[in-house]
Amino acid sequence: MRPLGAASAGASQAASLVAVPGGGAVPRHVAIIMDGNGRWAKKRFLPRFAGHKAGVDAVRNVTRAARAMGIEALTLYAFSSENWRRPAEEVSDLMGLLRHFIRSDLDELTRENVRLCVIGDYHAFSPDLVAMVDDAIARTAANTGPLLAIALNYGAHAELVLAARRLAERARDGVLDPASIDAAMVEGELDTRDLPPLDLMIRTSGEQRLSNFLLWQAAYAELLFVDTLWPDFDGDALAEAVAAFGVRQRRYGGL
Ligand code: FPP
């Protein structure tokens, strides 16, 4: 695997693809807005929790499929900074499922050389969950294989505001010339700084918006909106998405 560094901006992202024999290119970094759990449950006359639970199974399947395809980084939108607006019971269910996922899947991720990381301010979660997430990150920190980034209490606006604030503080302290601030410097302050440039953003369930997810990083990403509800999204669906990506023409503003 190539070494990971701070993501690079604009045209330099053109170098981010891995060619696969006989096919298109496999995206290095795929992000997914996992939408449609509630509708999946409703269609089956089940409580919303059942949809989220089935969503965790889809997380497991898609993570395995991404590894098998050689995708270097997979970023999953598990809990947005706006999801606190949901009923307390649903928020608590989602936290419970995250706990369950870490307990049940960490051994496999460790064994498979996956490095787990988190984007977003998960320190707003309850202390026991923060400790679990910290432990999971620490246990996989030395792994050199694919990256699984889980977005927890993540919002792109908050991420960019924090980045701006940190740069402004350094300028105020006289250690940074404001005129020297460039895109790479901003990227170095983002939660995704250790991930490869984003190549493909997928949203399931037919909705067509980014919902405050990776807004900076999506600048040159290919966007794919599919009707499949997240619990039904599997390895085959990911393969189809990767195939659709492989035939896209990326020009980065050029011809
Ligand atoms: C959106 O579907 C989904 C979420 C807000 C949560 C996604 C969470 C999971 C898949 C499970 C936890 C993840 C991990 C990594 C353990 P929705 O409920 O808004 O669906 P709807 O629009 O059909 O109501």
PDB file of C-alpha atoms and ligand atoms in Angstrom:
ATOM      1  CA  MET A   1       0.000   0.000   0.000  1.00  0.00           C
ATOM      2  CA  ARG A   2       1.276   3.441  -0.809  1.00  0.00           C
ATOM      3  CA  PRO A   3       2.074   5.664   2.160  1.00  0.00           C
ATOM      4  CA  LEU A   4      -0.696   7.984   3.219  1.00  0.00           C
ATOM      5  CA  GLY A   5      -0.113  11.665   3.563  1.00  0.00           C
ATOM      6  CA  ALA A   6      -2.111  14.842   3.735  1.00  0.00           C
ATOM      7  CA  ALA A   7      -4.609  14.956   0.891  1.00  0.00           C
ATOM      8  CA  SER A   8      -3.606  17.179  -1.979  1.00  0.00           C
ATOM      9  CA  ALA A   9      -5.905  19.640  -3.669  1.00  0.00           C
ATOM     10  CA  GLY A  10      -7.300  20.085  -7.156  1.00  0.00           C
ATOM     11  CA  ALA A  11      -5.506  18.710 -10.170  1.00  0.00           C
ATOM     12  CA  SER A  12      -2.990  16.784  -8.084  1.00  0.00           C
ATOM     13  CA  GLN A  13      -5.832  14.461  -7.148  1.00  0.00           C
ATOM     14  CA  ALA A  14      -5.654  13.049 -10.675  1.00  0.00           C
ATOM     15  CA  ALA A  15      -2.812  10.832  -9.482  1.00  0.00           C
ATOM     16  CA  SER A  16      -5.022   9.197  -6.892  1.00  0.00           C
ATOM     17  CA  LEU A  17      -6.310   6.247  -8.891  1.00  0.00           C
ATOM     18  CA  VAL A  18      -5.137   2.671  -8.922  1.00  0.00           C
ATOM     19  CA  ALA A  19      -5.480   1.122 -12.378  1.00  0.00           C
ATOM     20  CA  VAL A  20      -6.947  -2.393 -12.448  1.00  0.00           C
ATOM     21  CA  PRO A  21      -6.180  -4.796 -15.290  1.00  0.00           C
ATOM     22  CA  GLY A  22      -8.958  -5.047 -17.839  1.00  0.00           C
ATOM     23  CA  GLY A  23     -11.197  -2.547 -16.123  1.00  0.00           C
ATOM     24  CA  GLY A  24     -11.615   1.009 -15.047  1.00  0.00           C
ATOM     25  CA  ALA A  25      -9.917   2.435 -12.044  1.00  0.00           C
ATOM     26  CA  VAL A  26     -10.619   1.467  -8.466  1.00  0.00           C
ATOM     27  CA  PRO A  27     -11.195   4.525  -6.306  1.00  0.00           C
ATOM     28  CA  ARG A  28      -8.648   4.883  -3.531  1.00  0.00           C
ATOM     29  CA  HIS A  29     -11.113   6.533  -1.196  1.00  0.00           C
ATOM     30  CA  VAL A  30     -14.864   5.938  -1.133  1.00  0.00           C
ATOM     31  CA  ALA A  31     -17.261   7.713   1.223  1.00  0.00           C
ATOM     32  CA  ILE A  32     -20.834   6.586   1.797  1.00  0.00           C
ATOM     33  CA  ILE A  33     -23.874   8.401   3.130  1.00  0.00           C
ATOM     34  CA  MET A  34     -25.729   5.378   4.477  1.00  0.00           C
ATOM     35  CA  ASP A  35     -29.320   6.502   4.072  1.00  0.00           C
ATOM     36  CA  GLY A  36     -32.622   4.630   4.103  1.00  0.00           C
ATOM     37  CA  ASN A  37     -32.518   2.490   7.254  1.00  0.00           C
ATOM     38  CA  GLY A  38     -35.828   3.900   8.492  1.00  0.00           C
ATOM     39  CA  ARG A  39     -37.604   3.363   5.159  1.00  0.00           C
ATOM     40  CA  TRP A  40     -36.200  -0.175   4.930  1.00  0.00           C
ATOM     41  CA  ALA A  41     -37.750  -0.949   8.332  1.00  0.00           C
ATOM     42  CA  LYS A  42     -41.031   0.795   7.527  1.00  0.00           C
ATOM     43  CA  LYS A  43     -41.484  -1.268   4.369  1.00  0.00           C
ATOM     44  CA  ARG A  44     -41.299  -4.355   6.592  1.00  0.00           C
ATOM     45  CA  PHE A  45     -43.553  -2.956   9.346  1.00  0.00           C
ATOM     46  CA  LEU A  46     -40.560  -3.059  11.693  1.00  0.00           C
ATOM     47  CA  PRO A  47     -39.349  -0.438  14.170  1.00  0.00           C
ATOM     48  CA  ARG A  48     -36.655   1.971  12.951  1.00  0.00           C
ATOM     49  CA  PHE A  49     -34.157   0.188  15.191  1.00  0.00           C
ATOM     50  CA  ALA A  50     -34.460  -2.913  12.995  1.00  0.00           C
ATOM     51  CA  GLY A  51     -33.423  -0.806  10.011  1.00  0.00           C
ATOM     52  CA  HIS A  52     -30.355   0.517  11.798  1.00  0.00           C
ATOM     53  CA  LYS A  53     -29.472  -3.001  12.960  1.00  0.00           C
ATOM     54  CA  ALA A  54     -29.694  -4.248   9.375  1.00  0.00           C
ATOM     55  CA  GLY A  55     -27.601  -1.209   8.469  1.00  0.00           C
ATOM     56  CA  VAL A  56     -24.788  -2.496  10.670  1.00  0.00           C
ATOM     57  CA  ASP A  57     -24.846  -5.806   8.768  1.00  0.00           C
ATOM     58  CA  ALA A  58     -24.509  -3.794   5.564  1.00  0.00           C
ATOM     59  CA  VAL A  59     -21.557  -1.905   7.095  1.00  0.00           C
ATOM     60  CA  ARG A  60     -19.853  -5.252   7.760  1.00  0.00           C
ATOM     61  CA  ASN A  61     -20.533  -6.617   4.251  1.00  0.00           C
ATOM     62  CA  VAL A  62     -19.521  -3.458   2.434  1.00  0.00           C
ATOM     63  CA  THR A  63     -16.374  -3.057   4.528  1.00  0.00           C
ATOM     64  CA  ARG A  64     -15.342  -6.611   3.616  1.00  0.00           C
ATOM     65  CA  ALA A  65     -16.131  -6.026  -0.062  1.00  0.00           C
ATOM     66  CA  ALA A  66     -14.171  -2.758  -0.107  1.00  0.00           C
ATOM     67  CA  ARG A  67     -11.133  -4.573   1.298  1.00  0.00           C
ATOM     68  CA  ALA A  68     -11.446  -7.321  -1.302  1.00  0.00           C
ATOM     69  CA  MET A  69     -11.584  -4.706  -4.090  1.00  0.00           C
ATOM     70  CA  GLY A  70      -8.437  -2.968  -2.922  1.00  0.00           C
ATOM     71  CA  ILE A  71     -10.142   0.260  -1.873  1.00  0.00           C
ATOM     72  CA  GLU A  72      -7.645   1.961   0.416  1.00  0.00           C
ATOM     73  CA  ALA A  73     -10.040   4.014   2.499  1.00  0.00           C
ATOM     74  CA  LEU A  74     -13.736   3.764   3.216  1.00  0.00           C
ATOM     75  CA  THR A  75     -15.439   6.577   5.117  1.00  0.00           C
ATOM     76  CA  LEU A  76     -18.919   5.910   6.491  1.00  0.00           C
ATOM     77  CA  TYR A  77     -21.334   8.584   7.738  1.00  0.00           C
ATOM     78  CA  ALA A  78     -22.643   6.849  10.862  1.00  0.00           C
ATOM     79  CA  PHE A  79     -23.751   9.838  12.958  1.00  0.00           C
ATOM     80  CA  SER A  80     -23.884  13.437  11.817  1.00  0.00           C
ATOM     81  CA  SER A  81     -23.659  16.484  14.055  1.00  0.00           C
ATOM     82  CA  GLU A  82     -27.321  17.051  13.123  1.00  0.00           C
ATOM     83  CA  ASN A  83     -28.451  13.546  14.149  1.00  0.00           C
ATOM     84  CA  TRP A  84     -28.733  14.743  17.786  1.00  0.00           C
ATOM     85  CA  ARG A  85     -32.069  16.213  16.629  1.00  0.00           C
ATOM     86  CA  ARG A  86     -33.543  12.694  16.433  1.00  0.00           C
ATOM     87  CA  PRO A  87     -35.583  11.324  19.333  1.00  0.00           C
ATOM     88  CA  ALA A  88     -33.379  10.452  22.331  1.00  0.00           C
ATOM     89  CA  GLU A  89     -34.307   6.791  22.026  1.00  0.00           C
ATOM     90  CA  GLU A  90     -33.066   6.587  18.442  1.00  0.00           C
ATOM     91  CA  VAL A  91     -29.828   8.396  19.335  1.00  0.00           C
ATOM     92  CA  SER A  92     -29.328   5.912  22.153  1.00  0.00           C
ATOM     93  CA  ASP A  93     -30.060   2.988  19.789  1.00  0.00           C
ATOM     94  CA  LEU A  94     -27.441   4.248  17.350  1.00  0.00           C
ATOM     95  CA  MET A  95     -24.858   4.552  20.153  1.00  0.00           C
ATOM     96  CA  GLY A  96     -25.754   1.022  21.261  1.00  0.00           C
ATOM     97  CA  LEU A  97     -25.210  -0.291  17.746  1.00  0.00           C
ATOM     98  CA  LEU A  98     -21.838   1.414  17.558  1.00  0.00           C
ATOM     99  CA  ARG A  99     -20.846  -0.266  20.841  1.00  0.00           C
ATOM    100  CA  HIS A 100     -22.075  -3.580  19.472  1.00  0.00           C
ATOM    101  CA  PHE A 101     -20.159  -3.104  16.217  1.00  0.00           C
ATOM    102  CA  ILE A 102     -16.903  -2.391  18.034  1.00  0.00           C
ATOM    103  CA  ARG A 103     -17.380  -5.398  20.330  1.00  0.00           C
ATOM    104  CA  SER A 104     -18.283  -7.802  17.544  1.00  0.00           C
ATOM    105  CA  ASP A 105     -16.070  -6.621  14.681  1.00  0.00           C
ATOM    106  CA  LEU A 106     -12.877  -5.229  16.169  1.00  0.00           C
ATOM    107  CA  ASP A 107     -11.127  -8.608  16.237  1.00  0.00           C
ATOM    108  CA  GLU A 108     -11.810  -9.137  12.529  1.00  0.00           C
ATOM    109  CA  LEU A 109     -10.697  -5.610  11.650  1.00  0.00           C
ATOM    110  CA  THR A 110      -7.495  -6.069  13.658  1.00  0.00           C
ATOM    111  CA  ARG A 111      -6.805  -9.452  12.063  1.00  0.00           C
ATOM    112  CA  GLU A 112      -7.435  -8.059   8.591  1.00  0.00           C
ATOM    113  CA  ASN A 113      -4.876  -5.279   9.152  1.00  0.00           C
ATOM    114  CA  VAL A 114      -7.551  -2.563   8.942  1.00  0.00           C
ATOM    115  CA  ARG A 115      -6.778   0.764  10.589  1.00  0.00           C
ATOM    116  CA  LEU A 116      -9.827   2.271  12.200  1.00  0.00           C
ATOM    117  CA  CYS A 117     -10.104   6.005  12.510  1.00  0.00           C
ATOM    118  CA  VAL A 118     -12.831   8.469  13.338  1.00  0.00           C
ATOM    119  CA  ILE A 119     -13.709  11.804  11.826  1.00  0.00           C
ATOM    120  CA  GLY A 120     -15.892  14.173  13.819  1.00  0.00           C
ATOM    121  CA  ASP A 121     -16.015  15.111  17.471  1.00  0.00           C
ATOM    122  CA  TYR A 122     -16.886  11.798  19.096  1.00  0.00           C
ATOM    123  CA  HIS A 123     -15.763  13.177  22.452  1.00  0.00           C
ATOM    124  CA  ALA A 124     -19.320  14.494  22.793  1.00  0.00           C
ATOM    125  CA  PHE A 125     -20.459  10.876  23.278  1.00  0.00           C
ATOM    126  CA  SER A 126     -20.756   9.216  26.669  1.00  0.00           C
ATOM    127  CA  PRO A 127     -17.401   8.548  28.388  1.00  0.00           C
ATOM    128  CA  ASP A 128     -17.658   4.757  28.128  1.00  0.00           C
ATOM    129  CA  LEU A 129     -18.265   4.942  24.380  1.00  0.00           C
ATOM    130  CA  VAL A 130     -15.418   7.431  23.939  1.00  0.00           C
ATOM    131  CA  ALA A 131     -13.152   4.987  25.804  1.00  0.00           C
ATOM    132  CA  MET A 132     -14.284   2.118  23.541  1.00  0.00           C
ATOM    133  CA  VAL A 133     -13.642   4.146  20.408  1.00  0.00           C
ATOM    134  CA  ASP A 134     -10.241   5.283  21.709  1.00  0.00           C
ATOM    135  CA  ASP A 135      -9.329   1.688  22.495  1.00  0.00           C
ATOM    136  CA  ALA A 136     -10.425   0.517  19.019  1.00  0.00           C
ATOM    137  CA  ILE A 137      -8.379   3.263  17.369  1.00  0.00           C
ATOM    138  CA  ALA A 138      -5.335   2.414  19.520  1.00  0.00           C
ATOM    139  CA  ARG A 139      -5.631  -1.336  18.878  1.00  0.00           C
ATOM    140  CA  THR A 140      -5.568  -0.864  15.108  1.00  0.00           C
ATOM    141  CA  ALA A 141      -3.208   2.130  14.988  1.00  0.00           C
ATOM    142  CA  ALA A 142      -0.193   0.098  13.869  1.00  0.00           C
ATOM    143  CA  ASN A 143      -2.119  -1.673  11.106  1.00  0.00           C
ATOM    144  CA  THR A 144      -0.874  -0.914   7.625  1.00  0.00           C
ATOM    145  CA  GLY A 145      -3.818  -2.117   5.531  1.00  0.00           C
ATOM    146  CA  PRO A 146      -7.022  -0.370   4.465  1.00  0.00           C
ATOM    147  CA  LEU A 147      -8.492   2.485   6.455  1.00  0.00           C
ATOM    148  CA  LEU A 148     -11.999   2.404   7.829  1.00  0.00           C
ATOM    149  CA  ALA A 149     -13.004   5.920   8.842  1.00  0.00           C
ATOM    150  CA  ILE A 150     -16.256   6.247  10.744  1.00  0.00           C
ATOM    151  CA  ALA A 151     -17.854   9.679  10.868  1.00  0.00           C
ATOM    152  CA  LEU A 152     -19.196  10.222  14.392  1.00  0.00           C
ATOM    153  CA  ASN A 153     -20.786  13.513  15.383  1.00  0.00           C
ATOM    154  CA  TYR A 154     -19.295  14.770  12.128  1.00  0.00           C
ATOM    155  CA  GLY A 155     -20.327  17.890  10.235  1.00  0.00           C
ATOM    156  CA  ALA A 156     -18.319  19.494   7.444  1.00  0.00           C
ATOM    157  CA  HIS A 157     -19.145  23.028   8.563  1.00  0.00           C
ATOM    158  CA  ALA A 158     -17.829  22.374  12.073  1.00  0.00           C
ATOM    159  CA  GLU A 159     -14.721  20.711  10.606  1.00  0.00           C
ATOM    160  CA  LEU A 160     -14.002  23.745   8.406  1.00  0.00           C
ATOM    161  CA  VAL A 161     -14.752  26.233  11.177  1.00  0.00           C
ATOM    162  CA  LEU A 162     -12.261  24.462  13.451  1.00  0.00           C
ATOM    163  CA  ALA A 163      -9.642  24.416  10.696  1.00  0.00           C
ATOM    164  CA  ALA A 164     -10.123  28.161  10.118  1.00  0.00           C
ATOM    165  CA  ARG A 165      -9.928  28.849  13.834  1.00  0.00           C
ATOM    166  CA  ARG A 166      -6.658  26.909  14.261  1.00  0.00           C
ATOM    167  CA  LEU A 167      -5.035  28.724  11.338  1.00  0.00           C
ATOM    168  CA  ALA A 168      -6.303  32.089  12.643  1.00  0.00           C
ATOM    169  CA  GLU A 169      -4.830  31.363  16.075  1.00  0.00           C
ATOM    170  CA  ARG A 170      -1.439  30.610  14.552  1.00  0.00           C
ATOM    171  CA  ALA A 171      -1.630  33.829  12.516  1.00  0.00           C
ATOM    172  CA  ARG A 172      -2.583  35.798  15.639  1.00  0.00           C
ATOM    173  CA  ASP A 173       0.406  34.262  17.482  1.00  0.00           C
ATOM    174  CA  GLY A 174       2.701  35.412  14.686  1.00  0.00           C
ATOM    175  CA  VAL A 175       3.801  31.909  13.639  1.00  0.00           C
ATOM    176  CA  LEU A 176       1.845  31.852  10.387  1.00  0.00           C
ATOM    177  CA  ASP A 177       1.791  34.419   7.606  1.00  0.00           C
ATOM    178  CA  PRO A 178      -1.883  34.655   6.458  1.00  0.00           C
ATOM    179  CA  ALA A 179      -0.672  35.126   2.887  1.00  0.00           C
ATOM    180  CA  SER A 180       0.939  31.685   3.005  1.00  0.00           C
ATOM    181  CA  ILE A 181      -2.337  29.864   3.722  1.00  0.00           C
ATOM    182  CA  ASP A 182      -3.166  27.607   0.813  1.00  0.00           C
ATOM    183  CA  ALA A 183      -5.449  24.636   0.110  1.00  0.00           C
ATOM    184  CA  ALA A 184      -2.900  22.081   1.321  1.00  0.00           C
ATOM    185  CA  MET A 185      -2.583  23.942   4.611  1.00  0.00           C
ATOM    186  CA  VAL A 186      -6.362  23.913   5.114  1.00  0.00           C
ATOM    187  CA  GLU A 187      -6.461  20.203   4.255  1.00  0.00           C
ATOM    188  CA  GLY A 188      -3.782  19.583   6.839  1.00  0.00           C
ATOM    189  CA  GLU A 189      -6.234  20.828   9.472  1.00  0.00           C
ATOM    190  CA  LEU A 190      -9.152  18.627   8.407  1.00  0.00           C
ATOM    191  CA  ASP A 191     -10.143  15.386  10.132  1.00  0.00           C
ATOM    192  CA  THR A 192      -9.383  13.576   6.884  1.00  0.00           C
ATOM    193  CA  ARG A 193      -5.763  14.747   6.717  1.00  0.00           C
ATOM    194  CA  ASP A 194      -4.434  11.158   6.926  1.00  0.00           C
ATOM    195  CA  LEU A 195      -6.814   9.786   4.309  1.00  0.00           C
ATOM    196  CA  PRO A 196      -6.220   9.696   0.555  1.00  0.00           C
ATOM    197  CA  PRO A 197      -8.103  12.241  -1.591  1.00  0.00           C
ATOM    198  CA  LEU A 198     -11.796  11.405  -1.896  1.00  0.00           C
ATOM    199  CA  ASP A 199     -12.574   9.784  -5.241  1.00  0.00           C
ATOM    200  CA  LEU A 200     -16.156   8.582  -4.937  1.00  0.00           C
ATOM    201  CA  MET A 201     -19.066   9.669  -2.752  1.00  0.00           C
ATOM    202  CA  ILE A 202     -22.103   7.378  -2.724  1.00  0.00           C
ATOM    203  CA  ARG A 203     -25.491   8.163  -1.203  1.00  0.00           C
ATOM    204  CA  THR A 204     -28.078   5.435  -0.913  1.00  0.00           C
ATOM    205  CA  SER A 205     -31.896   5.650  -0.771  1.00  0.00           C
ATOM    206  CA  GLY A 206     -32.506   8.012  -3.697  1.00  0.00           C
ATOM    207  CA  GLU A 207     -31.881  11.279  -1.862  1.00  0.00           C
ATOM    208  CA  GLN A 208     -29.572  13.611  -3.772  1.00  0.00           C
ATOM    209  CA  ARG A 209     -27.745  15.876  -1.349  1.00  0.00           C
ATOM    210  CA  LEU A 210     -24.504  15.856   0.632  1.00  0.00           C
ATOM    211  CA  SER A 211     -26.003  16.671   4.053  1.00  0.00           C
ATOM    212  CA  ASN A 212     -22.909  18.428   5.421  1.00  0.00           C
ATOM    213  CA  PHE A 213     -20.644  15.439   4.665  1.00  0.00           C
ATOM    214  CA  LEU A 214     -17.060  15.978   3.446  1.00  0.00           C
ATOM    215  CA  LEU A 215     -17.931  19.221   1.646  1.00  0.00           C
ATOM    216  CA  TRP A 216     -14.320  20.301   1.099  1.00  0.00           C
ATOM    217  CA  GLN A 217     -13.158  16.797   0.228  1.00  0.00           C
ATOM    218  CA  ALA A 218     -15.962  16.320  -2.324  1.00  0.00           C
ATOM    219  CA  ALA A 219     -14.673  19.154  -4.523  1.00  0.00           C
ATOM    220  CA  TYR A 220     -13.418  16.744  -7.205  1.00  0.00           C
ATOM    221  CA  ALA A 221     -15.060  13.529  -6.062  1.00  0.00           C
ATOM    222  CA  GLU A 222     -17.423  11.666  -8.342  1.00  0.00           C
ATOM    223  CA  LEU A 223     -20.937  11.614  -6.886  1.00  0.00           C
ATOM    224  CA  LEU A 224     -23.185   8.592  -7.193  1.00  0.00           C
ATOM    225  CA  PHE A 225     -26.775   8.517  -5.963  1.00  0.00           C
ATOM    226  CA  VAL A 226     -28.402   5.101  -5.901  1.00  0.00           C
ATOM    227  CA  ASP A 227     -31.990   4.152  -5.039  1.00  0.00           C
ATOM    228  CA  THR A 228     -31.025   1.121  -2.944  1.00  0.00           C
ATOM    229  CA  LEU A 229     -31.830   1.528   0.744  1.00  0.00           C
ATOM    230  CA  TRP A 230     -28.696   1.195   2.873  1.00  0.00           C
ATOM    231  CA  PRO A 231     -29.516  -2.190   4.488  1.00  0.00           C
ATOM    232  CA  ASP A 232     -29.867  -3.667   0.978  1.00  0.00           C
ATOM    233  CA  PHE A 233     -26.554  -2.215  -0.223  1.00  0.00           C
ATOM    234  CA  ASP A 234     -24.037  -5.081  -0.421  1.00  0.00           C
ATOM    235  CA  GLY A 235     -20.770  -6.103  -2.030  1.00  0.00           C
ATOM    236  CA  ASP A 236     -22.398  -6.399  -5.466  1.00  0.00           C
ATOM    237  CA  ALA A 237     -23.852  -2.903  -5.129  1.00  0.00           C
ATOM    238  CA  LEU A 238     -20.418  -1.582  -4.204  1.00  0.00           C
ATOM    239  CA  ALA A 239     -18.894  -3.384  -7.200  1.00  0.00           C
ATOM    240  CA  GLU A 240     -21.510  -1.726  -9.457  1.00  0.00           C
ATOM    241  CA  ALA A 241     -20.692   1.661  -7.963  1.00  0.00           C
ATOM    242  CA  VAL A 242     -16.979   1.099  -8.515  1.00  0.00           C
ATOM    243  CA  ALA A 243     -17.660   0.035 -12.118  1.00  0.00           C
ATOM    244  CA  ALA A 244     -19.712   3.218 -12.691  1.00  0.00           C
ATOM    245  CA  PHE A 245     -16.869   5.244 -11.230  1.00  0.00           C
ATOM    246  CA  GLY A 246     -14.369   3.463 -13.490  1.00  0.00           C
ATOM    247  CA  VAL A 247     -15.976   4.833 -16.650  1.00  0.00           C
ATOM    248  CA  ARG A 248     -16.318   8.421 -15.446  1.00  0.00           C
ATOM    249  CA  GLN A 249     -14.095  10.998 -17.094  1.00  0.00           C
ATOM    250  CA  ARG A 250     -12.367  13.130 -14.459  1.00  0.00           C
ATOM    251  CA  ARG A 251     -10.974  16.353 -15.788  1.00  0.00           C
ATOM    252  CA  TYR A 252     -10.295  18.456 -12.677  1.00  0.00           C
ATOM    253  CA  GLY A 253     -11.249  21.587 -14.556  1.00  0.00           C
ATOM    254  CA  GLY A 254      -9.028  20.740 -17.543  1.00  0.00           C
ATOM    255  CA  LEU A 255     -10.055  19.332 -20.931  1.00  0.00           C
TER     256      LEU A 255
HETATM  257  C1  FPP B   1     -29.749   7.188   7.826  1.00  0.00           C
HETATM  258  O1  FPP B   1     -30.929   6.420   7.654  1.00  0.00           O
HETATM  259  C2  FPP B   1     -28.849   6.431   8.681  1.00  0.00           C
HETATM  260  C3  FPP B   1     -28.324   6.899   9.849  1.00  0.00           C
HETATM  261  C4  FPP B   1     -28.605   8.232  10.382  1.00  0.00           C
HETATM  262  C5  FPP B   1     -27.458   6.070  10.693  1.00  0.00           C
HETATM  263  C6  FPP B   1     -26.502   5.178   9.979  1.00  0.00           C
HETATM  264  C7  FPP B   1     -26.065   4.179  10.973  1.00  0.00           C
HETATM  265  C8  FPP B   1     -25.844   2.885  10.754  1.00  0.00           C
HETATM  266  C9  FPP B   1     -25.874   2.260   9.431  1.00  0.00           C
HETATM  267  C10 FPP B   1     -25.534   1.972  11.901  1.00  0.00           C
HETATM  268  C11 FPP B   1     -24.345   2.311  12.749  1.00  0.00           C
HETATM  269  C12 FPP B   1     -23.057   2.341  12.015  1.00  0.00           C
HETATM  270  C13 FPP B   1     -21.911   1.749  12.430  1.00  0.00           C
HETATM  271  C14 FPP B   1     -20.640   2.077  11.711  1.00  0.00           C
HETATM  272  C15 FPP B   1     -21.842   0.806  13.524  1.00  0.00           C
HETATM  273  P1  FPP B   1     -32.306   7.040   8.140  1.00  0.00           P
HETATM  274  O2  FPP B   1     -32.609   6.474   9.480  1.00  0.00           O
HETATM  275  O3  FPP B   1     -32.278   8.531   8.085  1.00  0.00           O
HETATM  276  O4  FPP B   1     -33.267   6.450   7.071  1.00  0.00           O
HETATM  277  P2  FPP B   1     -34.622   7.097   6.546  1.00  0.00           P
HETATM  278  O5  FPP B   1     -34.252   8.366   5.807  1.00  0.00           O
HETATM  279  O6  FPP B   1     -35.167   6.041   5.646  1.00  0.00           O
HETATM  280  O7  FPP B   1     -35.497   7.347   7.749  1.00  0.00           O
END
